[in-house]
């Protein structure tokens, strides 16, 4: 029997009364009335966060790591923006932007973002706007009836979003990877056990778990963040 996938304990960051999207849209279970952020993973080489941008948008912040912003949901697609310096960049659900460490940015109101940050950055804090990639809807490939979309990713990571319409077998990894369920619950199977991953929940698959299969309830969407071994 192989070890089960790991269940990271999320950290909930309280917001103001206007931060009211994560519970209904992502079906997050929490006793807190208002949640600004849910930190799913916070490790030296990966920080994975769900964020409600709130009724006024996010305050200006400077990134301490190279970070991919993946747009999960927007109340109004026409007004969804990311502000960088003097630029207003229009974005839409499904888009991803890659911002280098040192970039000051803010996001417009009423969106849900998934922020995927790589290794902690110890270099100069001057913004490098030349390193910004996107927004992009990614590159699509099909594996059977399942659609895989890959996005620009921080160094050492690979970001995939899957539309799953039939069982999806994921090969044995060389290093751990994270799965975030984005819509309806996904059944997760491995040699020795099963698990049900709810919307907005995260699992980490270590190599010792072996091959994992995701089974949708009709239609599933999942975000997978892989560690890419150096060399």
Short mmCIF file of C-alpha atoms in Angstrom, two decimals:
data_model
loop_
_atom_site.label_atom_id
_atom_site.label_comp_id
_atom_site.label_asym_id
_atom_site.label_seq_id
_atom_site.Cartn_x
_atom_site.Cartn_y
_atom_site.Cartn_z
CA UNK A 1 0.00 0.00 0.00
CA UNK A 2 1.41 3.36 -1.02
CA UNK A 3 1.28 6.50 1.17
CA UNK A 4 -1.75 8.73 0.74
CA UNK A 5 -1.52 12.22 -0.78
CA UNK A 6 -0.85 14.96 1.74
CA UNK A 7 -3.55 17.38 2.95
CA UNK A 8 -1.93 20.81 3.50
CA UNK A 9 -3.70 22.79 6.22
CA UNK A 10 -4.87 26.09 4.66
CA UNK A 11 -4.31 29.42 6.42
CA UNK A 12 -7.27 31.83 6.27
CA UNK A 13 -6.53 35.57 6.18
CA UNK A 14 -9.45 37.63 7.40
CA UNK A 15 -10.68 40.48 5.18
CA UNK A 16 -13.29 43.19 5.54
CA UNK A 17 -17.05 42.62 5.06
CA UNK A 18 -16.63 43.18 1.30
CA UNK A 19 -14.45 40.09 0.93
CA UNK A 20 -17.36 37.74 0.38
CA UNK A 21 -16.56 35.80 -2.81
CA UNK A 22 -14.43 32.83 -1.76
CA UNK A 23 -17.14 31.06 0.23
CA UNK A 24 -19.92 31.10 -2.43
CA UNK A 25 -17.81 30.93 -5.61
CA UNK A 26 -15.18 28.44 -4.43
CA UNK A 27 -17.50 26.82 -1.84
CA UNK A 28 -14.94 27.32 0.88
CA UNK A 29 -15.97 26.03 4.28
CA UNK A 30 -15.00 28.39 7.05
CA UNK A 31 -16.57 29.94 10.13
CA UNK A 32 -15.02 33.29 9.19
CA UNK A 33 -17.52 35.70 7.68
CA UNK A 34 -15.01 37.48 5.42
CA UNK A 35 -11.91 35.94 3.85
CA UNK A 36 -9.40 37.91 1.81
CA UNK A 37 -6.91 35.10 1.15
CA UNK A 38 -6.54 31.38 1.61
CA UNK A 39 -2.90 30.30 1.67
CA UNK A 40 -2.99 26.69 0.51
CA UNK A 41 0.78 26.11 0.51
CA UNK A 42 3.58 28.32 1.84
CA UNK A 43 6.96 26.69 1.29
CA UNK A 44 10.36 28.16 0.31
CA UNK A 45 9.92 27.01 -3.29
CA UNK A 46 6.13 27.31 -3.69
CA UNK A 47 3.45 29.60 -2.31
CA UNK A 48 -0.08 28.90 -3.54
CA UNK A 49 -2.85 31.35 -2.62
CA UNK A 50 -6.49 31.99 -3.46
CA UNK A 51 -7.37 35.70 -3.23
CA UNK A 52 -10.57 37.72 -3.23
CA UNK A 53 -9.66 41.15 -4.61
CA UNK A 54 -12.52 42.73 -2.66
CA UNK A 55 -14.89 45.59 -3.46
CA UNK A 56 -12.06 48.12 -3.98
CA UNK A 57 -9.38 45.94 -5.55
CA UNK A 58 -6.10 44.93 -3.96
CA UNK A 59 -3.71 47.52 -2.51
CA UNK A 60 -0.45 48.11 -4.39
CA UNK A 61 2.07 45.45 -3.36
CA UNK A 62 5.57 44.54 -4.51
CA UNK A 63 6.18 40.89 -5.26
CA UNK A 64 8.88 39.12 -3.27
CA UNK A 65 8.92 36.16 -5.68
CA UNK A 66 8.31 35.55 -9.37
CA UNK A 67 4.54 35.01 -9.42
CA UNK A 68 1.94 33.75 -11.87
CA UNK A 69 -1.51 35.32 -11.48
CA UNK A 70 -4.19 32.92 -12.71
CA UNK A 71 -7.66 34.48 -13.00
CA UNK A 72 -10.30 32.08 -11.75
CA UNK A 73 -13.40 34.28 -11.71
CA UNK A 74 -14.54 37.86 -12.32
CA UNK A 75 -17.88 39.46 -11.53
CA UNK A 76 -17.54 41.69 -14.61
CA UNK A 77 -15.19 40.53 -17.37
CA UNK A 78 -15.23 43.98 -18.99
CA UNK A 79 -13.71 45.70 -15.96
CA UNK A 80 -11.20 43.01 -14.94
CA UNK A 81 -7.74 44.62 -14.88
CA UNK A 82 -4.25 44.24 -13.46
CA UNK A 83 -2.45 47.56 -12.87
CA UNK A 84 1.34 47.64 -13.24
CA UNK A 85 3.09 51.02 -13.03
CA UNK A 86 1.11 53.24 -15.45
CA UNK A 87 -0.36 50.32 -17.37
CA UNK A 88 -3.87 48.92 -17.12
CA UNK A 89 -3.83 45.39 -18.49
CA UNK A 90 -7.15 43.80 -19.36
CA UNK A 91 -7.53 40.19 -18.28
CA UNK A 92 -10.26 37.54 -18.26
CA UNK A 93 -11.01 34.30 -16.40
CA UNK A 94 -8.65 31.59 -17.60
CA UNK A 95 -5.85 34.09 -18.29
CA UNK A 96 -2.47 33.92 -16.60
CA UNK A 97 0.17 36.63 -16.18
CA UNK A 98 3.75 36.00 -15.06
CA UNK A 99 5.20 38.88 -13.03
CA UNK A 100 8.86 38.95 -11.95
CA UNK A 101 9.88 39.58 -8.36
CA UNK A 102 10.11 43.29 -7.57
CA UNK A 103 7.02 44.17 -9.64
CA UNK A 104 4.54 46.51 -7.91
CA UNK A 105 1.00 45.57 -8.91
CA UNK A 106 -2.64 45.68 -7.94
CA UNK A 107 -5.80 44.03 -9.22
CA UNK A 108 -9.25 45.46 -9.90
CA UNK A 109 -12.26 44.67 -7.68
CA UNK A 110 -14.45 41.60 -7.55
CA UNK A 111 -12.14 38.92 -8.87
CA UNK A 112 -10.78 35.65 -7.55
CA UNK A 113 -7.11 35.03 -8.32
CA UNK A 114 -4.87 32.05 -7.81
CA UNK A 115 -1.38 33.35 -7.06
CA UNK A 116 1.39 30.84 -7.76
CA UNK A 117 4.76 32.04 -6.48
CA UNK A 118 8.10 30.32 -6.95
CA UNK A 119 11.26 30.38 -4.85
CA UNK A 120 11.89 33.26 -2.49
CA UNK A 121 13.83 36.04 -4.15
CA UNK A 122 17.03 37.46 -2.67
CA UNK A 123 18.07 39.69 -5.56
CA UNK A 124 17.53 43.41 -6.21
CA UNK A 125 14.01 44.74 -5.61
CA UNK A 126 13.94 46.98 -8.68
CA UNK A 127 10.99 46.05 -10.92
CA UNK A 128 11.82 44.28 -14.15
CA UNK A 129 8.86 45.08 -16.39
CA UNK A 130 10.61 43.40 -19.30
CA UNK A 131 10.03 40.07 -17.57
CA UNK A 132 6.22 40.35 -17.59
CA UNK A 133 4.54 37.67 -19.72
CA UNK A 134 0.89 37.72 -20.72
CA UNK A 135 -1.89 37.83 -20.13
CA UNK A 136 -2.22 34.59 -22.03
CA UNK A 137 -4.88 31.89 -22.24
CA UNK A 138 -2.08 29.30 -22.43
CA UNK A 139 -1.25 26.52 -24.87
CA UNK A 140 -3.70 23.64 -25.24
CA UNK A 141 -3.12 19.95 -25.94
CA UNK A 142 -5.53 17.03 -25.72
CA UNK A 143 -4.93 13.75 -23.93
CA UNK A 144 -7.83 11.58 -24.96
CA UNK A 145 -10.86 13.76 -24.22
CA UNK A 146 -9.07 15.67 -21.48
CA UNK A 147 -7.73 19.14 -22.30
CA UNK A 148 -4.44 20.32 -20.83
CA UNK A 149 -3.52 24.02 -20.81
CA UNK A 150 0.00 25.08 -19.86
CA UNK A 151 0.97 28.59 -18.77
CA UNK A 152 4.13 30.65 -18.26
CA UNK A 153 5.45 29.66 -14.85
CA UNK A 154 7.94 30.85 -12.25
CA UNK A 155 11.37 29.24 -12.48
CA UNK A 156 11.35 25.68 -11.18
CA UNK A 157 7.57 25.23 -11.58
CA UNK A 158 5.16 24.12 -14.29
CA UNK A 159 1.51 25.21 -14.22
CA UNK A 160 -1.21 23.15 -15.90
CA UNK A 161 -4.98 23.53 -15.94
CA UNK A 162 -6.99 20.46 -16.91
CA UNK A 163 -10.54 20.14 -18.19
CA UNK A 164 -11.32 16.54 -17.23
CA UNK A 165 -14.12 14.62 -18.93
CA UNK A 166 -12.79 11.08 -18.45
CA UNK A 167 -10.44 9.46 -15.90
CA UNK A 168 -7.05 11.17 -16.04
CA UNK A 169 -4.01 9.14 -14.98
CA UNK A 170 -1.06 11.22 -13.78
CA UNK A 171 2.35 9.51 -14.02
CA UNK A 172 4.68 8.92 -11.10
CA UNK A 173 6.42 12.26 -10.49
CA UNK A 174 10.11 12.91 -9.87
CA UNK A 175 9.18 15.48 -7.20
CA UNK A 176 5.99 16.47 -5.34
CA UNK A 177 3.20 18.29 -7.16
CA UNK A 178 0.05 20.07 -5.99
CA UNK A 179 -3.52 19.60 -7.22
CA UNK A 180 -6.21 22.26 -6.64
CA UNK A 181 -9.80 21.38 -7.53
CA UNK A 182 -11.49 24.32 -9.25
CA UNK A 183 -15.12 23.23 -9.76
CA UNK A 184 -17.00 20.08 -8.77
CA UNK A 185 -15.46 17.44 -6.49
CA UNK A 186 -12.86 15.16 -8.03
CA UNK A 187 -12.24 11.60 -6.92
CA UNK A 188 -8.55 10.89 -6.49
CA UNK A 189 -7.37 7.26 -6.65
CA UNK A 190 -3.99 5.65 -6.07
CA UNK A 191 -2.74 2.18 -5.29
CA UNK A 192 -4.03 1.73 -1.77
CA UNK A 193 -6.73 4.35 -1.39
CA UNK A 194 -9.18 6.97 -2.61
CA UNK A 195 -9.96 10.56 -1.66
CA UNK A 196 -12.54 13.18 -2.61
CA UNK A 197 -11.12 16.64 -3.34
CA UNK A 198 -13.64 19.47 -2.98
CA UNK A 199 -13.71 22.79 -4.79
CA UNK A 200 -10.91 25.05 -3.59
CA UNK A 201 -9.15 22.19 -1.79
CA UNK A 202 -5.53 21.18 -2.33
CA UNK A 203 -3.63 17.92 -2.23
CA UNK A 204 0.13 17.36 -2.54
CA UNK A 205 1.24 14.18 -4.29
CA UNK A 206 4.70 12.94 -3.23
CA UNK A 207 6.58 10.59 -5.57
CA UNK A 208 6.10 7.69 -3.13
CA UNK A 209 2.34 7.78 -3.75
CA UNK A 210 2.95 6.57 -7.30
CA UNK A 211 0.48 6.94 -10.14
CA UNK A 212 -2.67 8.93 -9.34
CA UNK A 213 -5.95 8.98 -11.28
CA UNK A 214 -8.45 11.86 -11.20
CA UNK A 215 -12.08 10.93 -11.85
CA UNK A 216 -14.61 13.73 -12.51
CA UNK A 217 -18.27 13.79 -11.59
CA UNK A 218 -19.30 14.51 -15.16
CA UNK A 219 -16.91 17.42 -15.76
CA UNK A 220 -13.95 18.51 -13.67
CA UNK A 221 -11.36 21.28 -13.67
CA UNK A 222 -8.09 21.09 -11.79
CA UNK A 223 -4.97 23.22 -11.48
CA UNK A 224 -1.74 21.24 -11.18
CA UNK A 225 1.54 22.85 -10.12
CA UNK A 226 4.60 20.69 -10.67
CA UNK A 227 8.13 21.09 -9.38
CA UNK A 228 10.66 20.82 -12.19
CA UNK A 229 13.91 19.19 -11.05
CA UNK A 230 17.03 21.27 -11.92
CA UNK A 231 19.23 20.20 -14.78
#
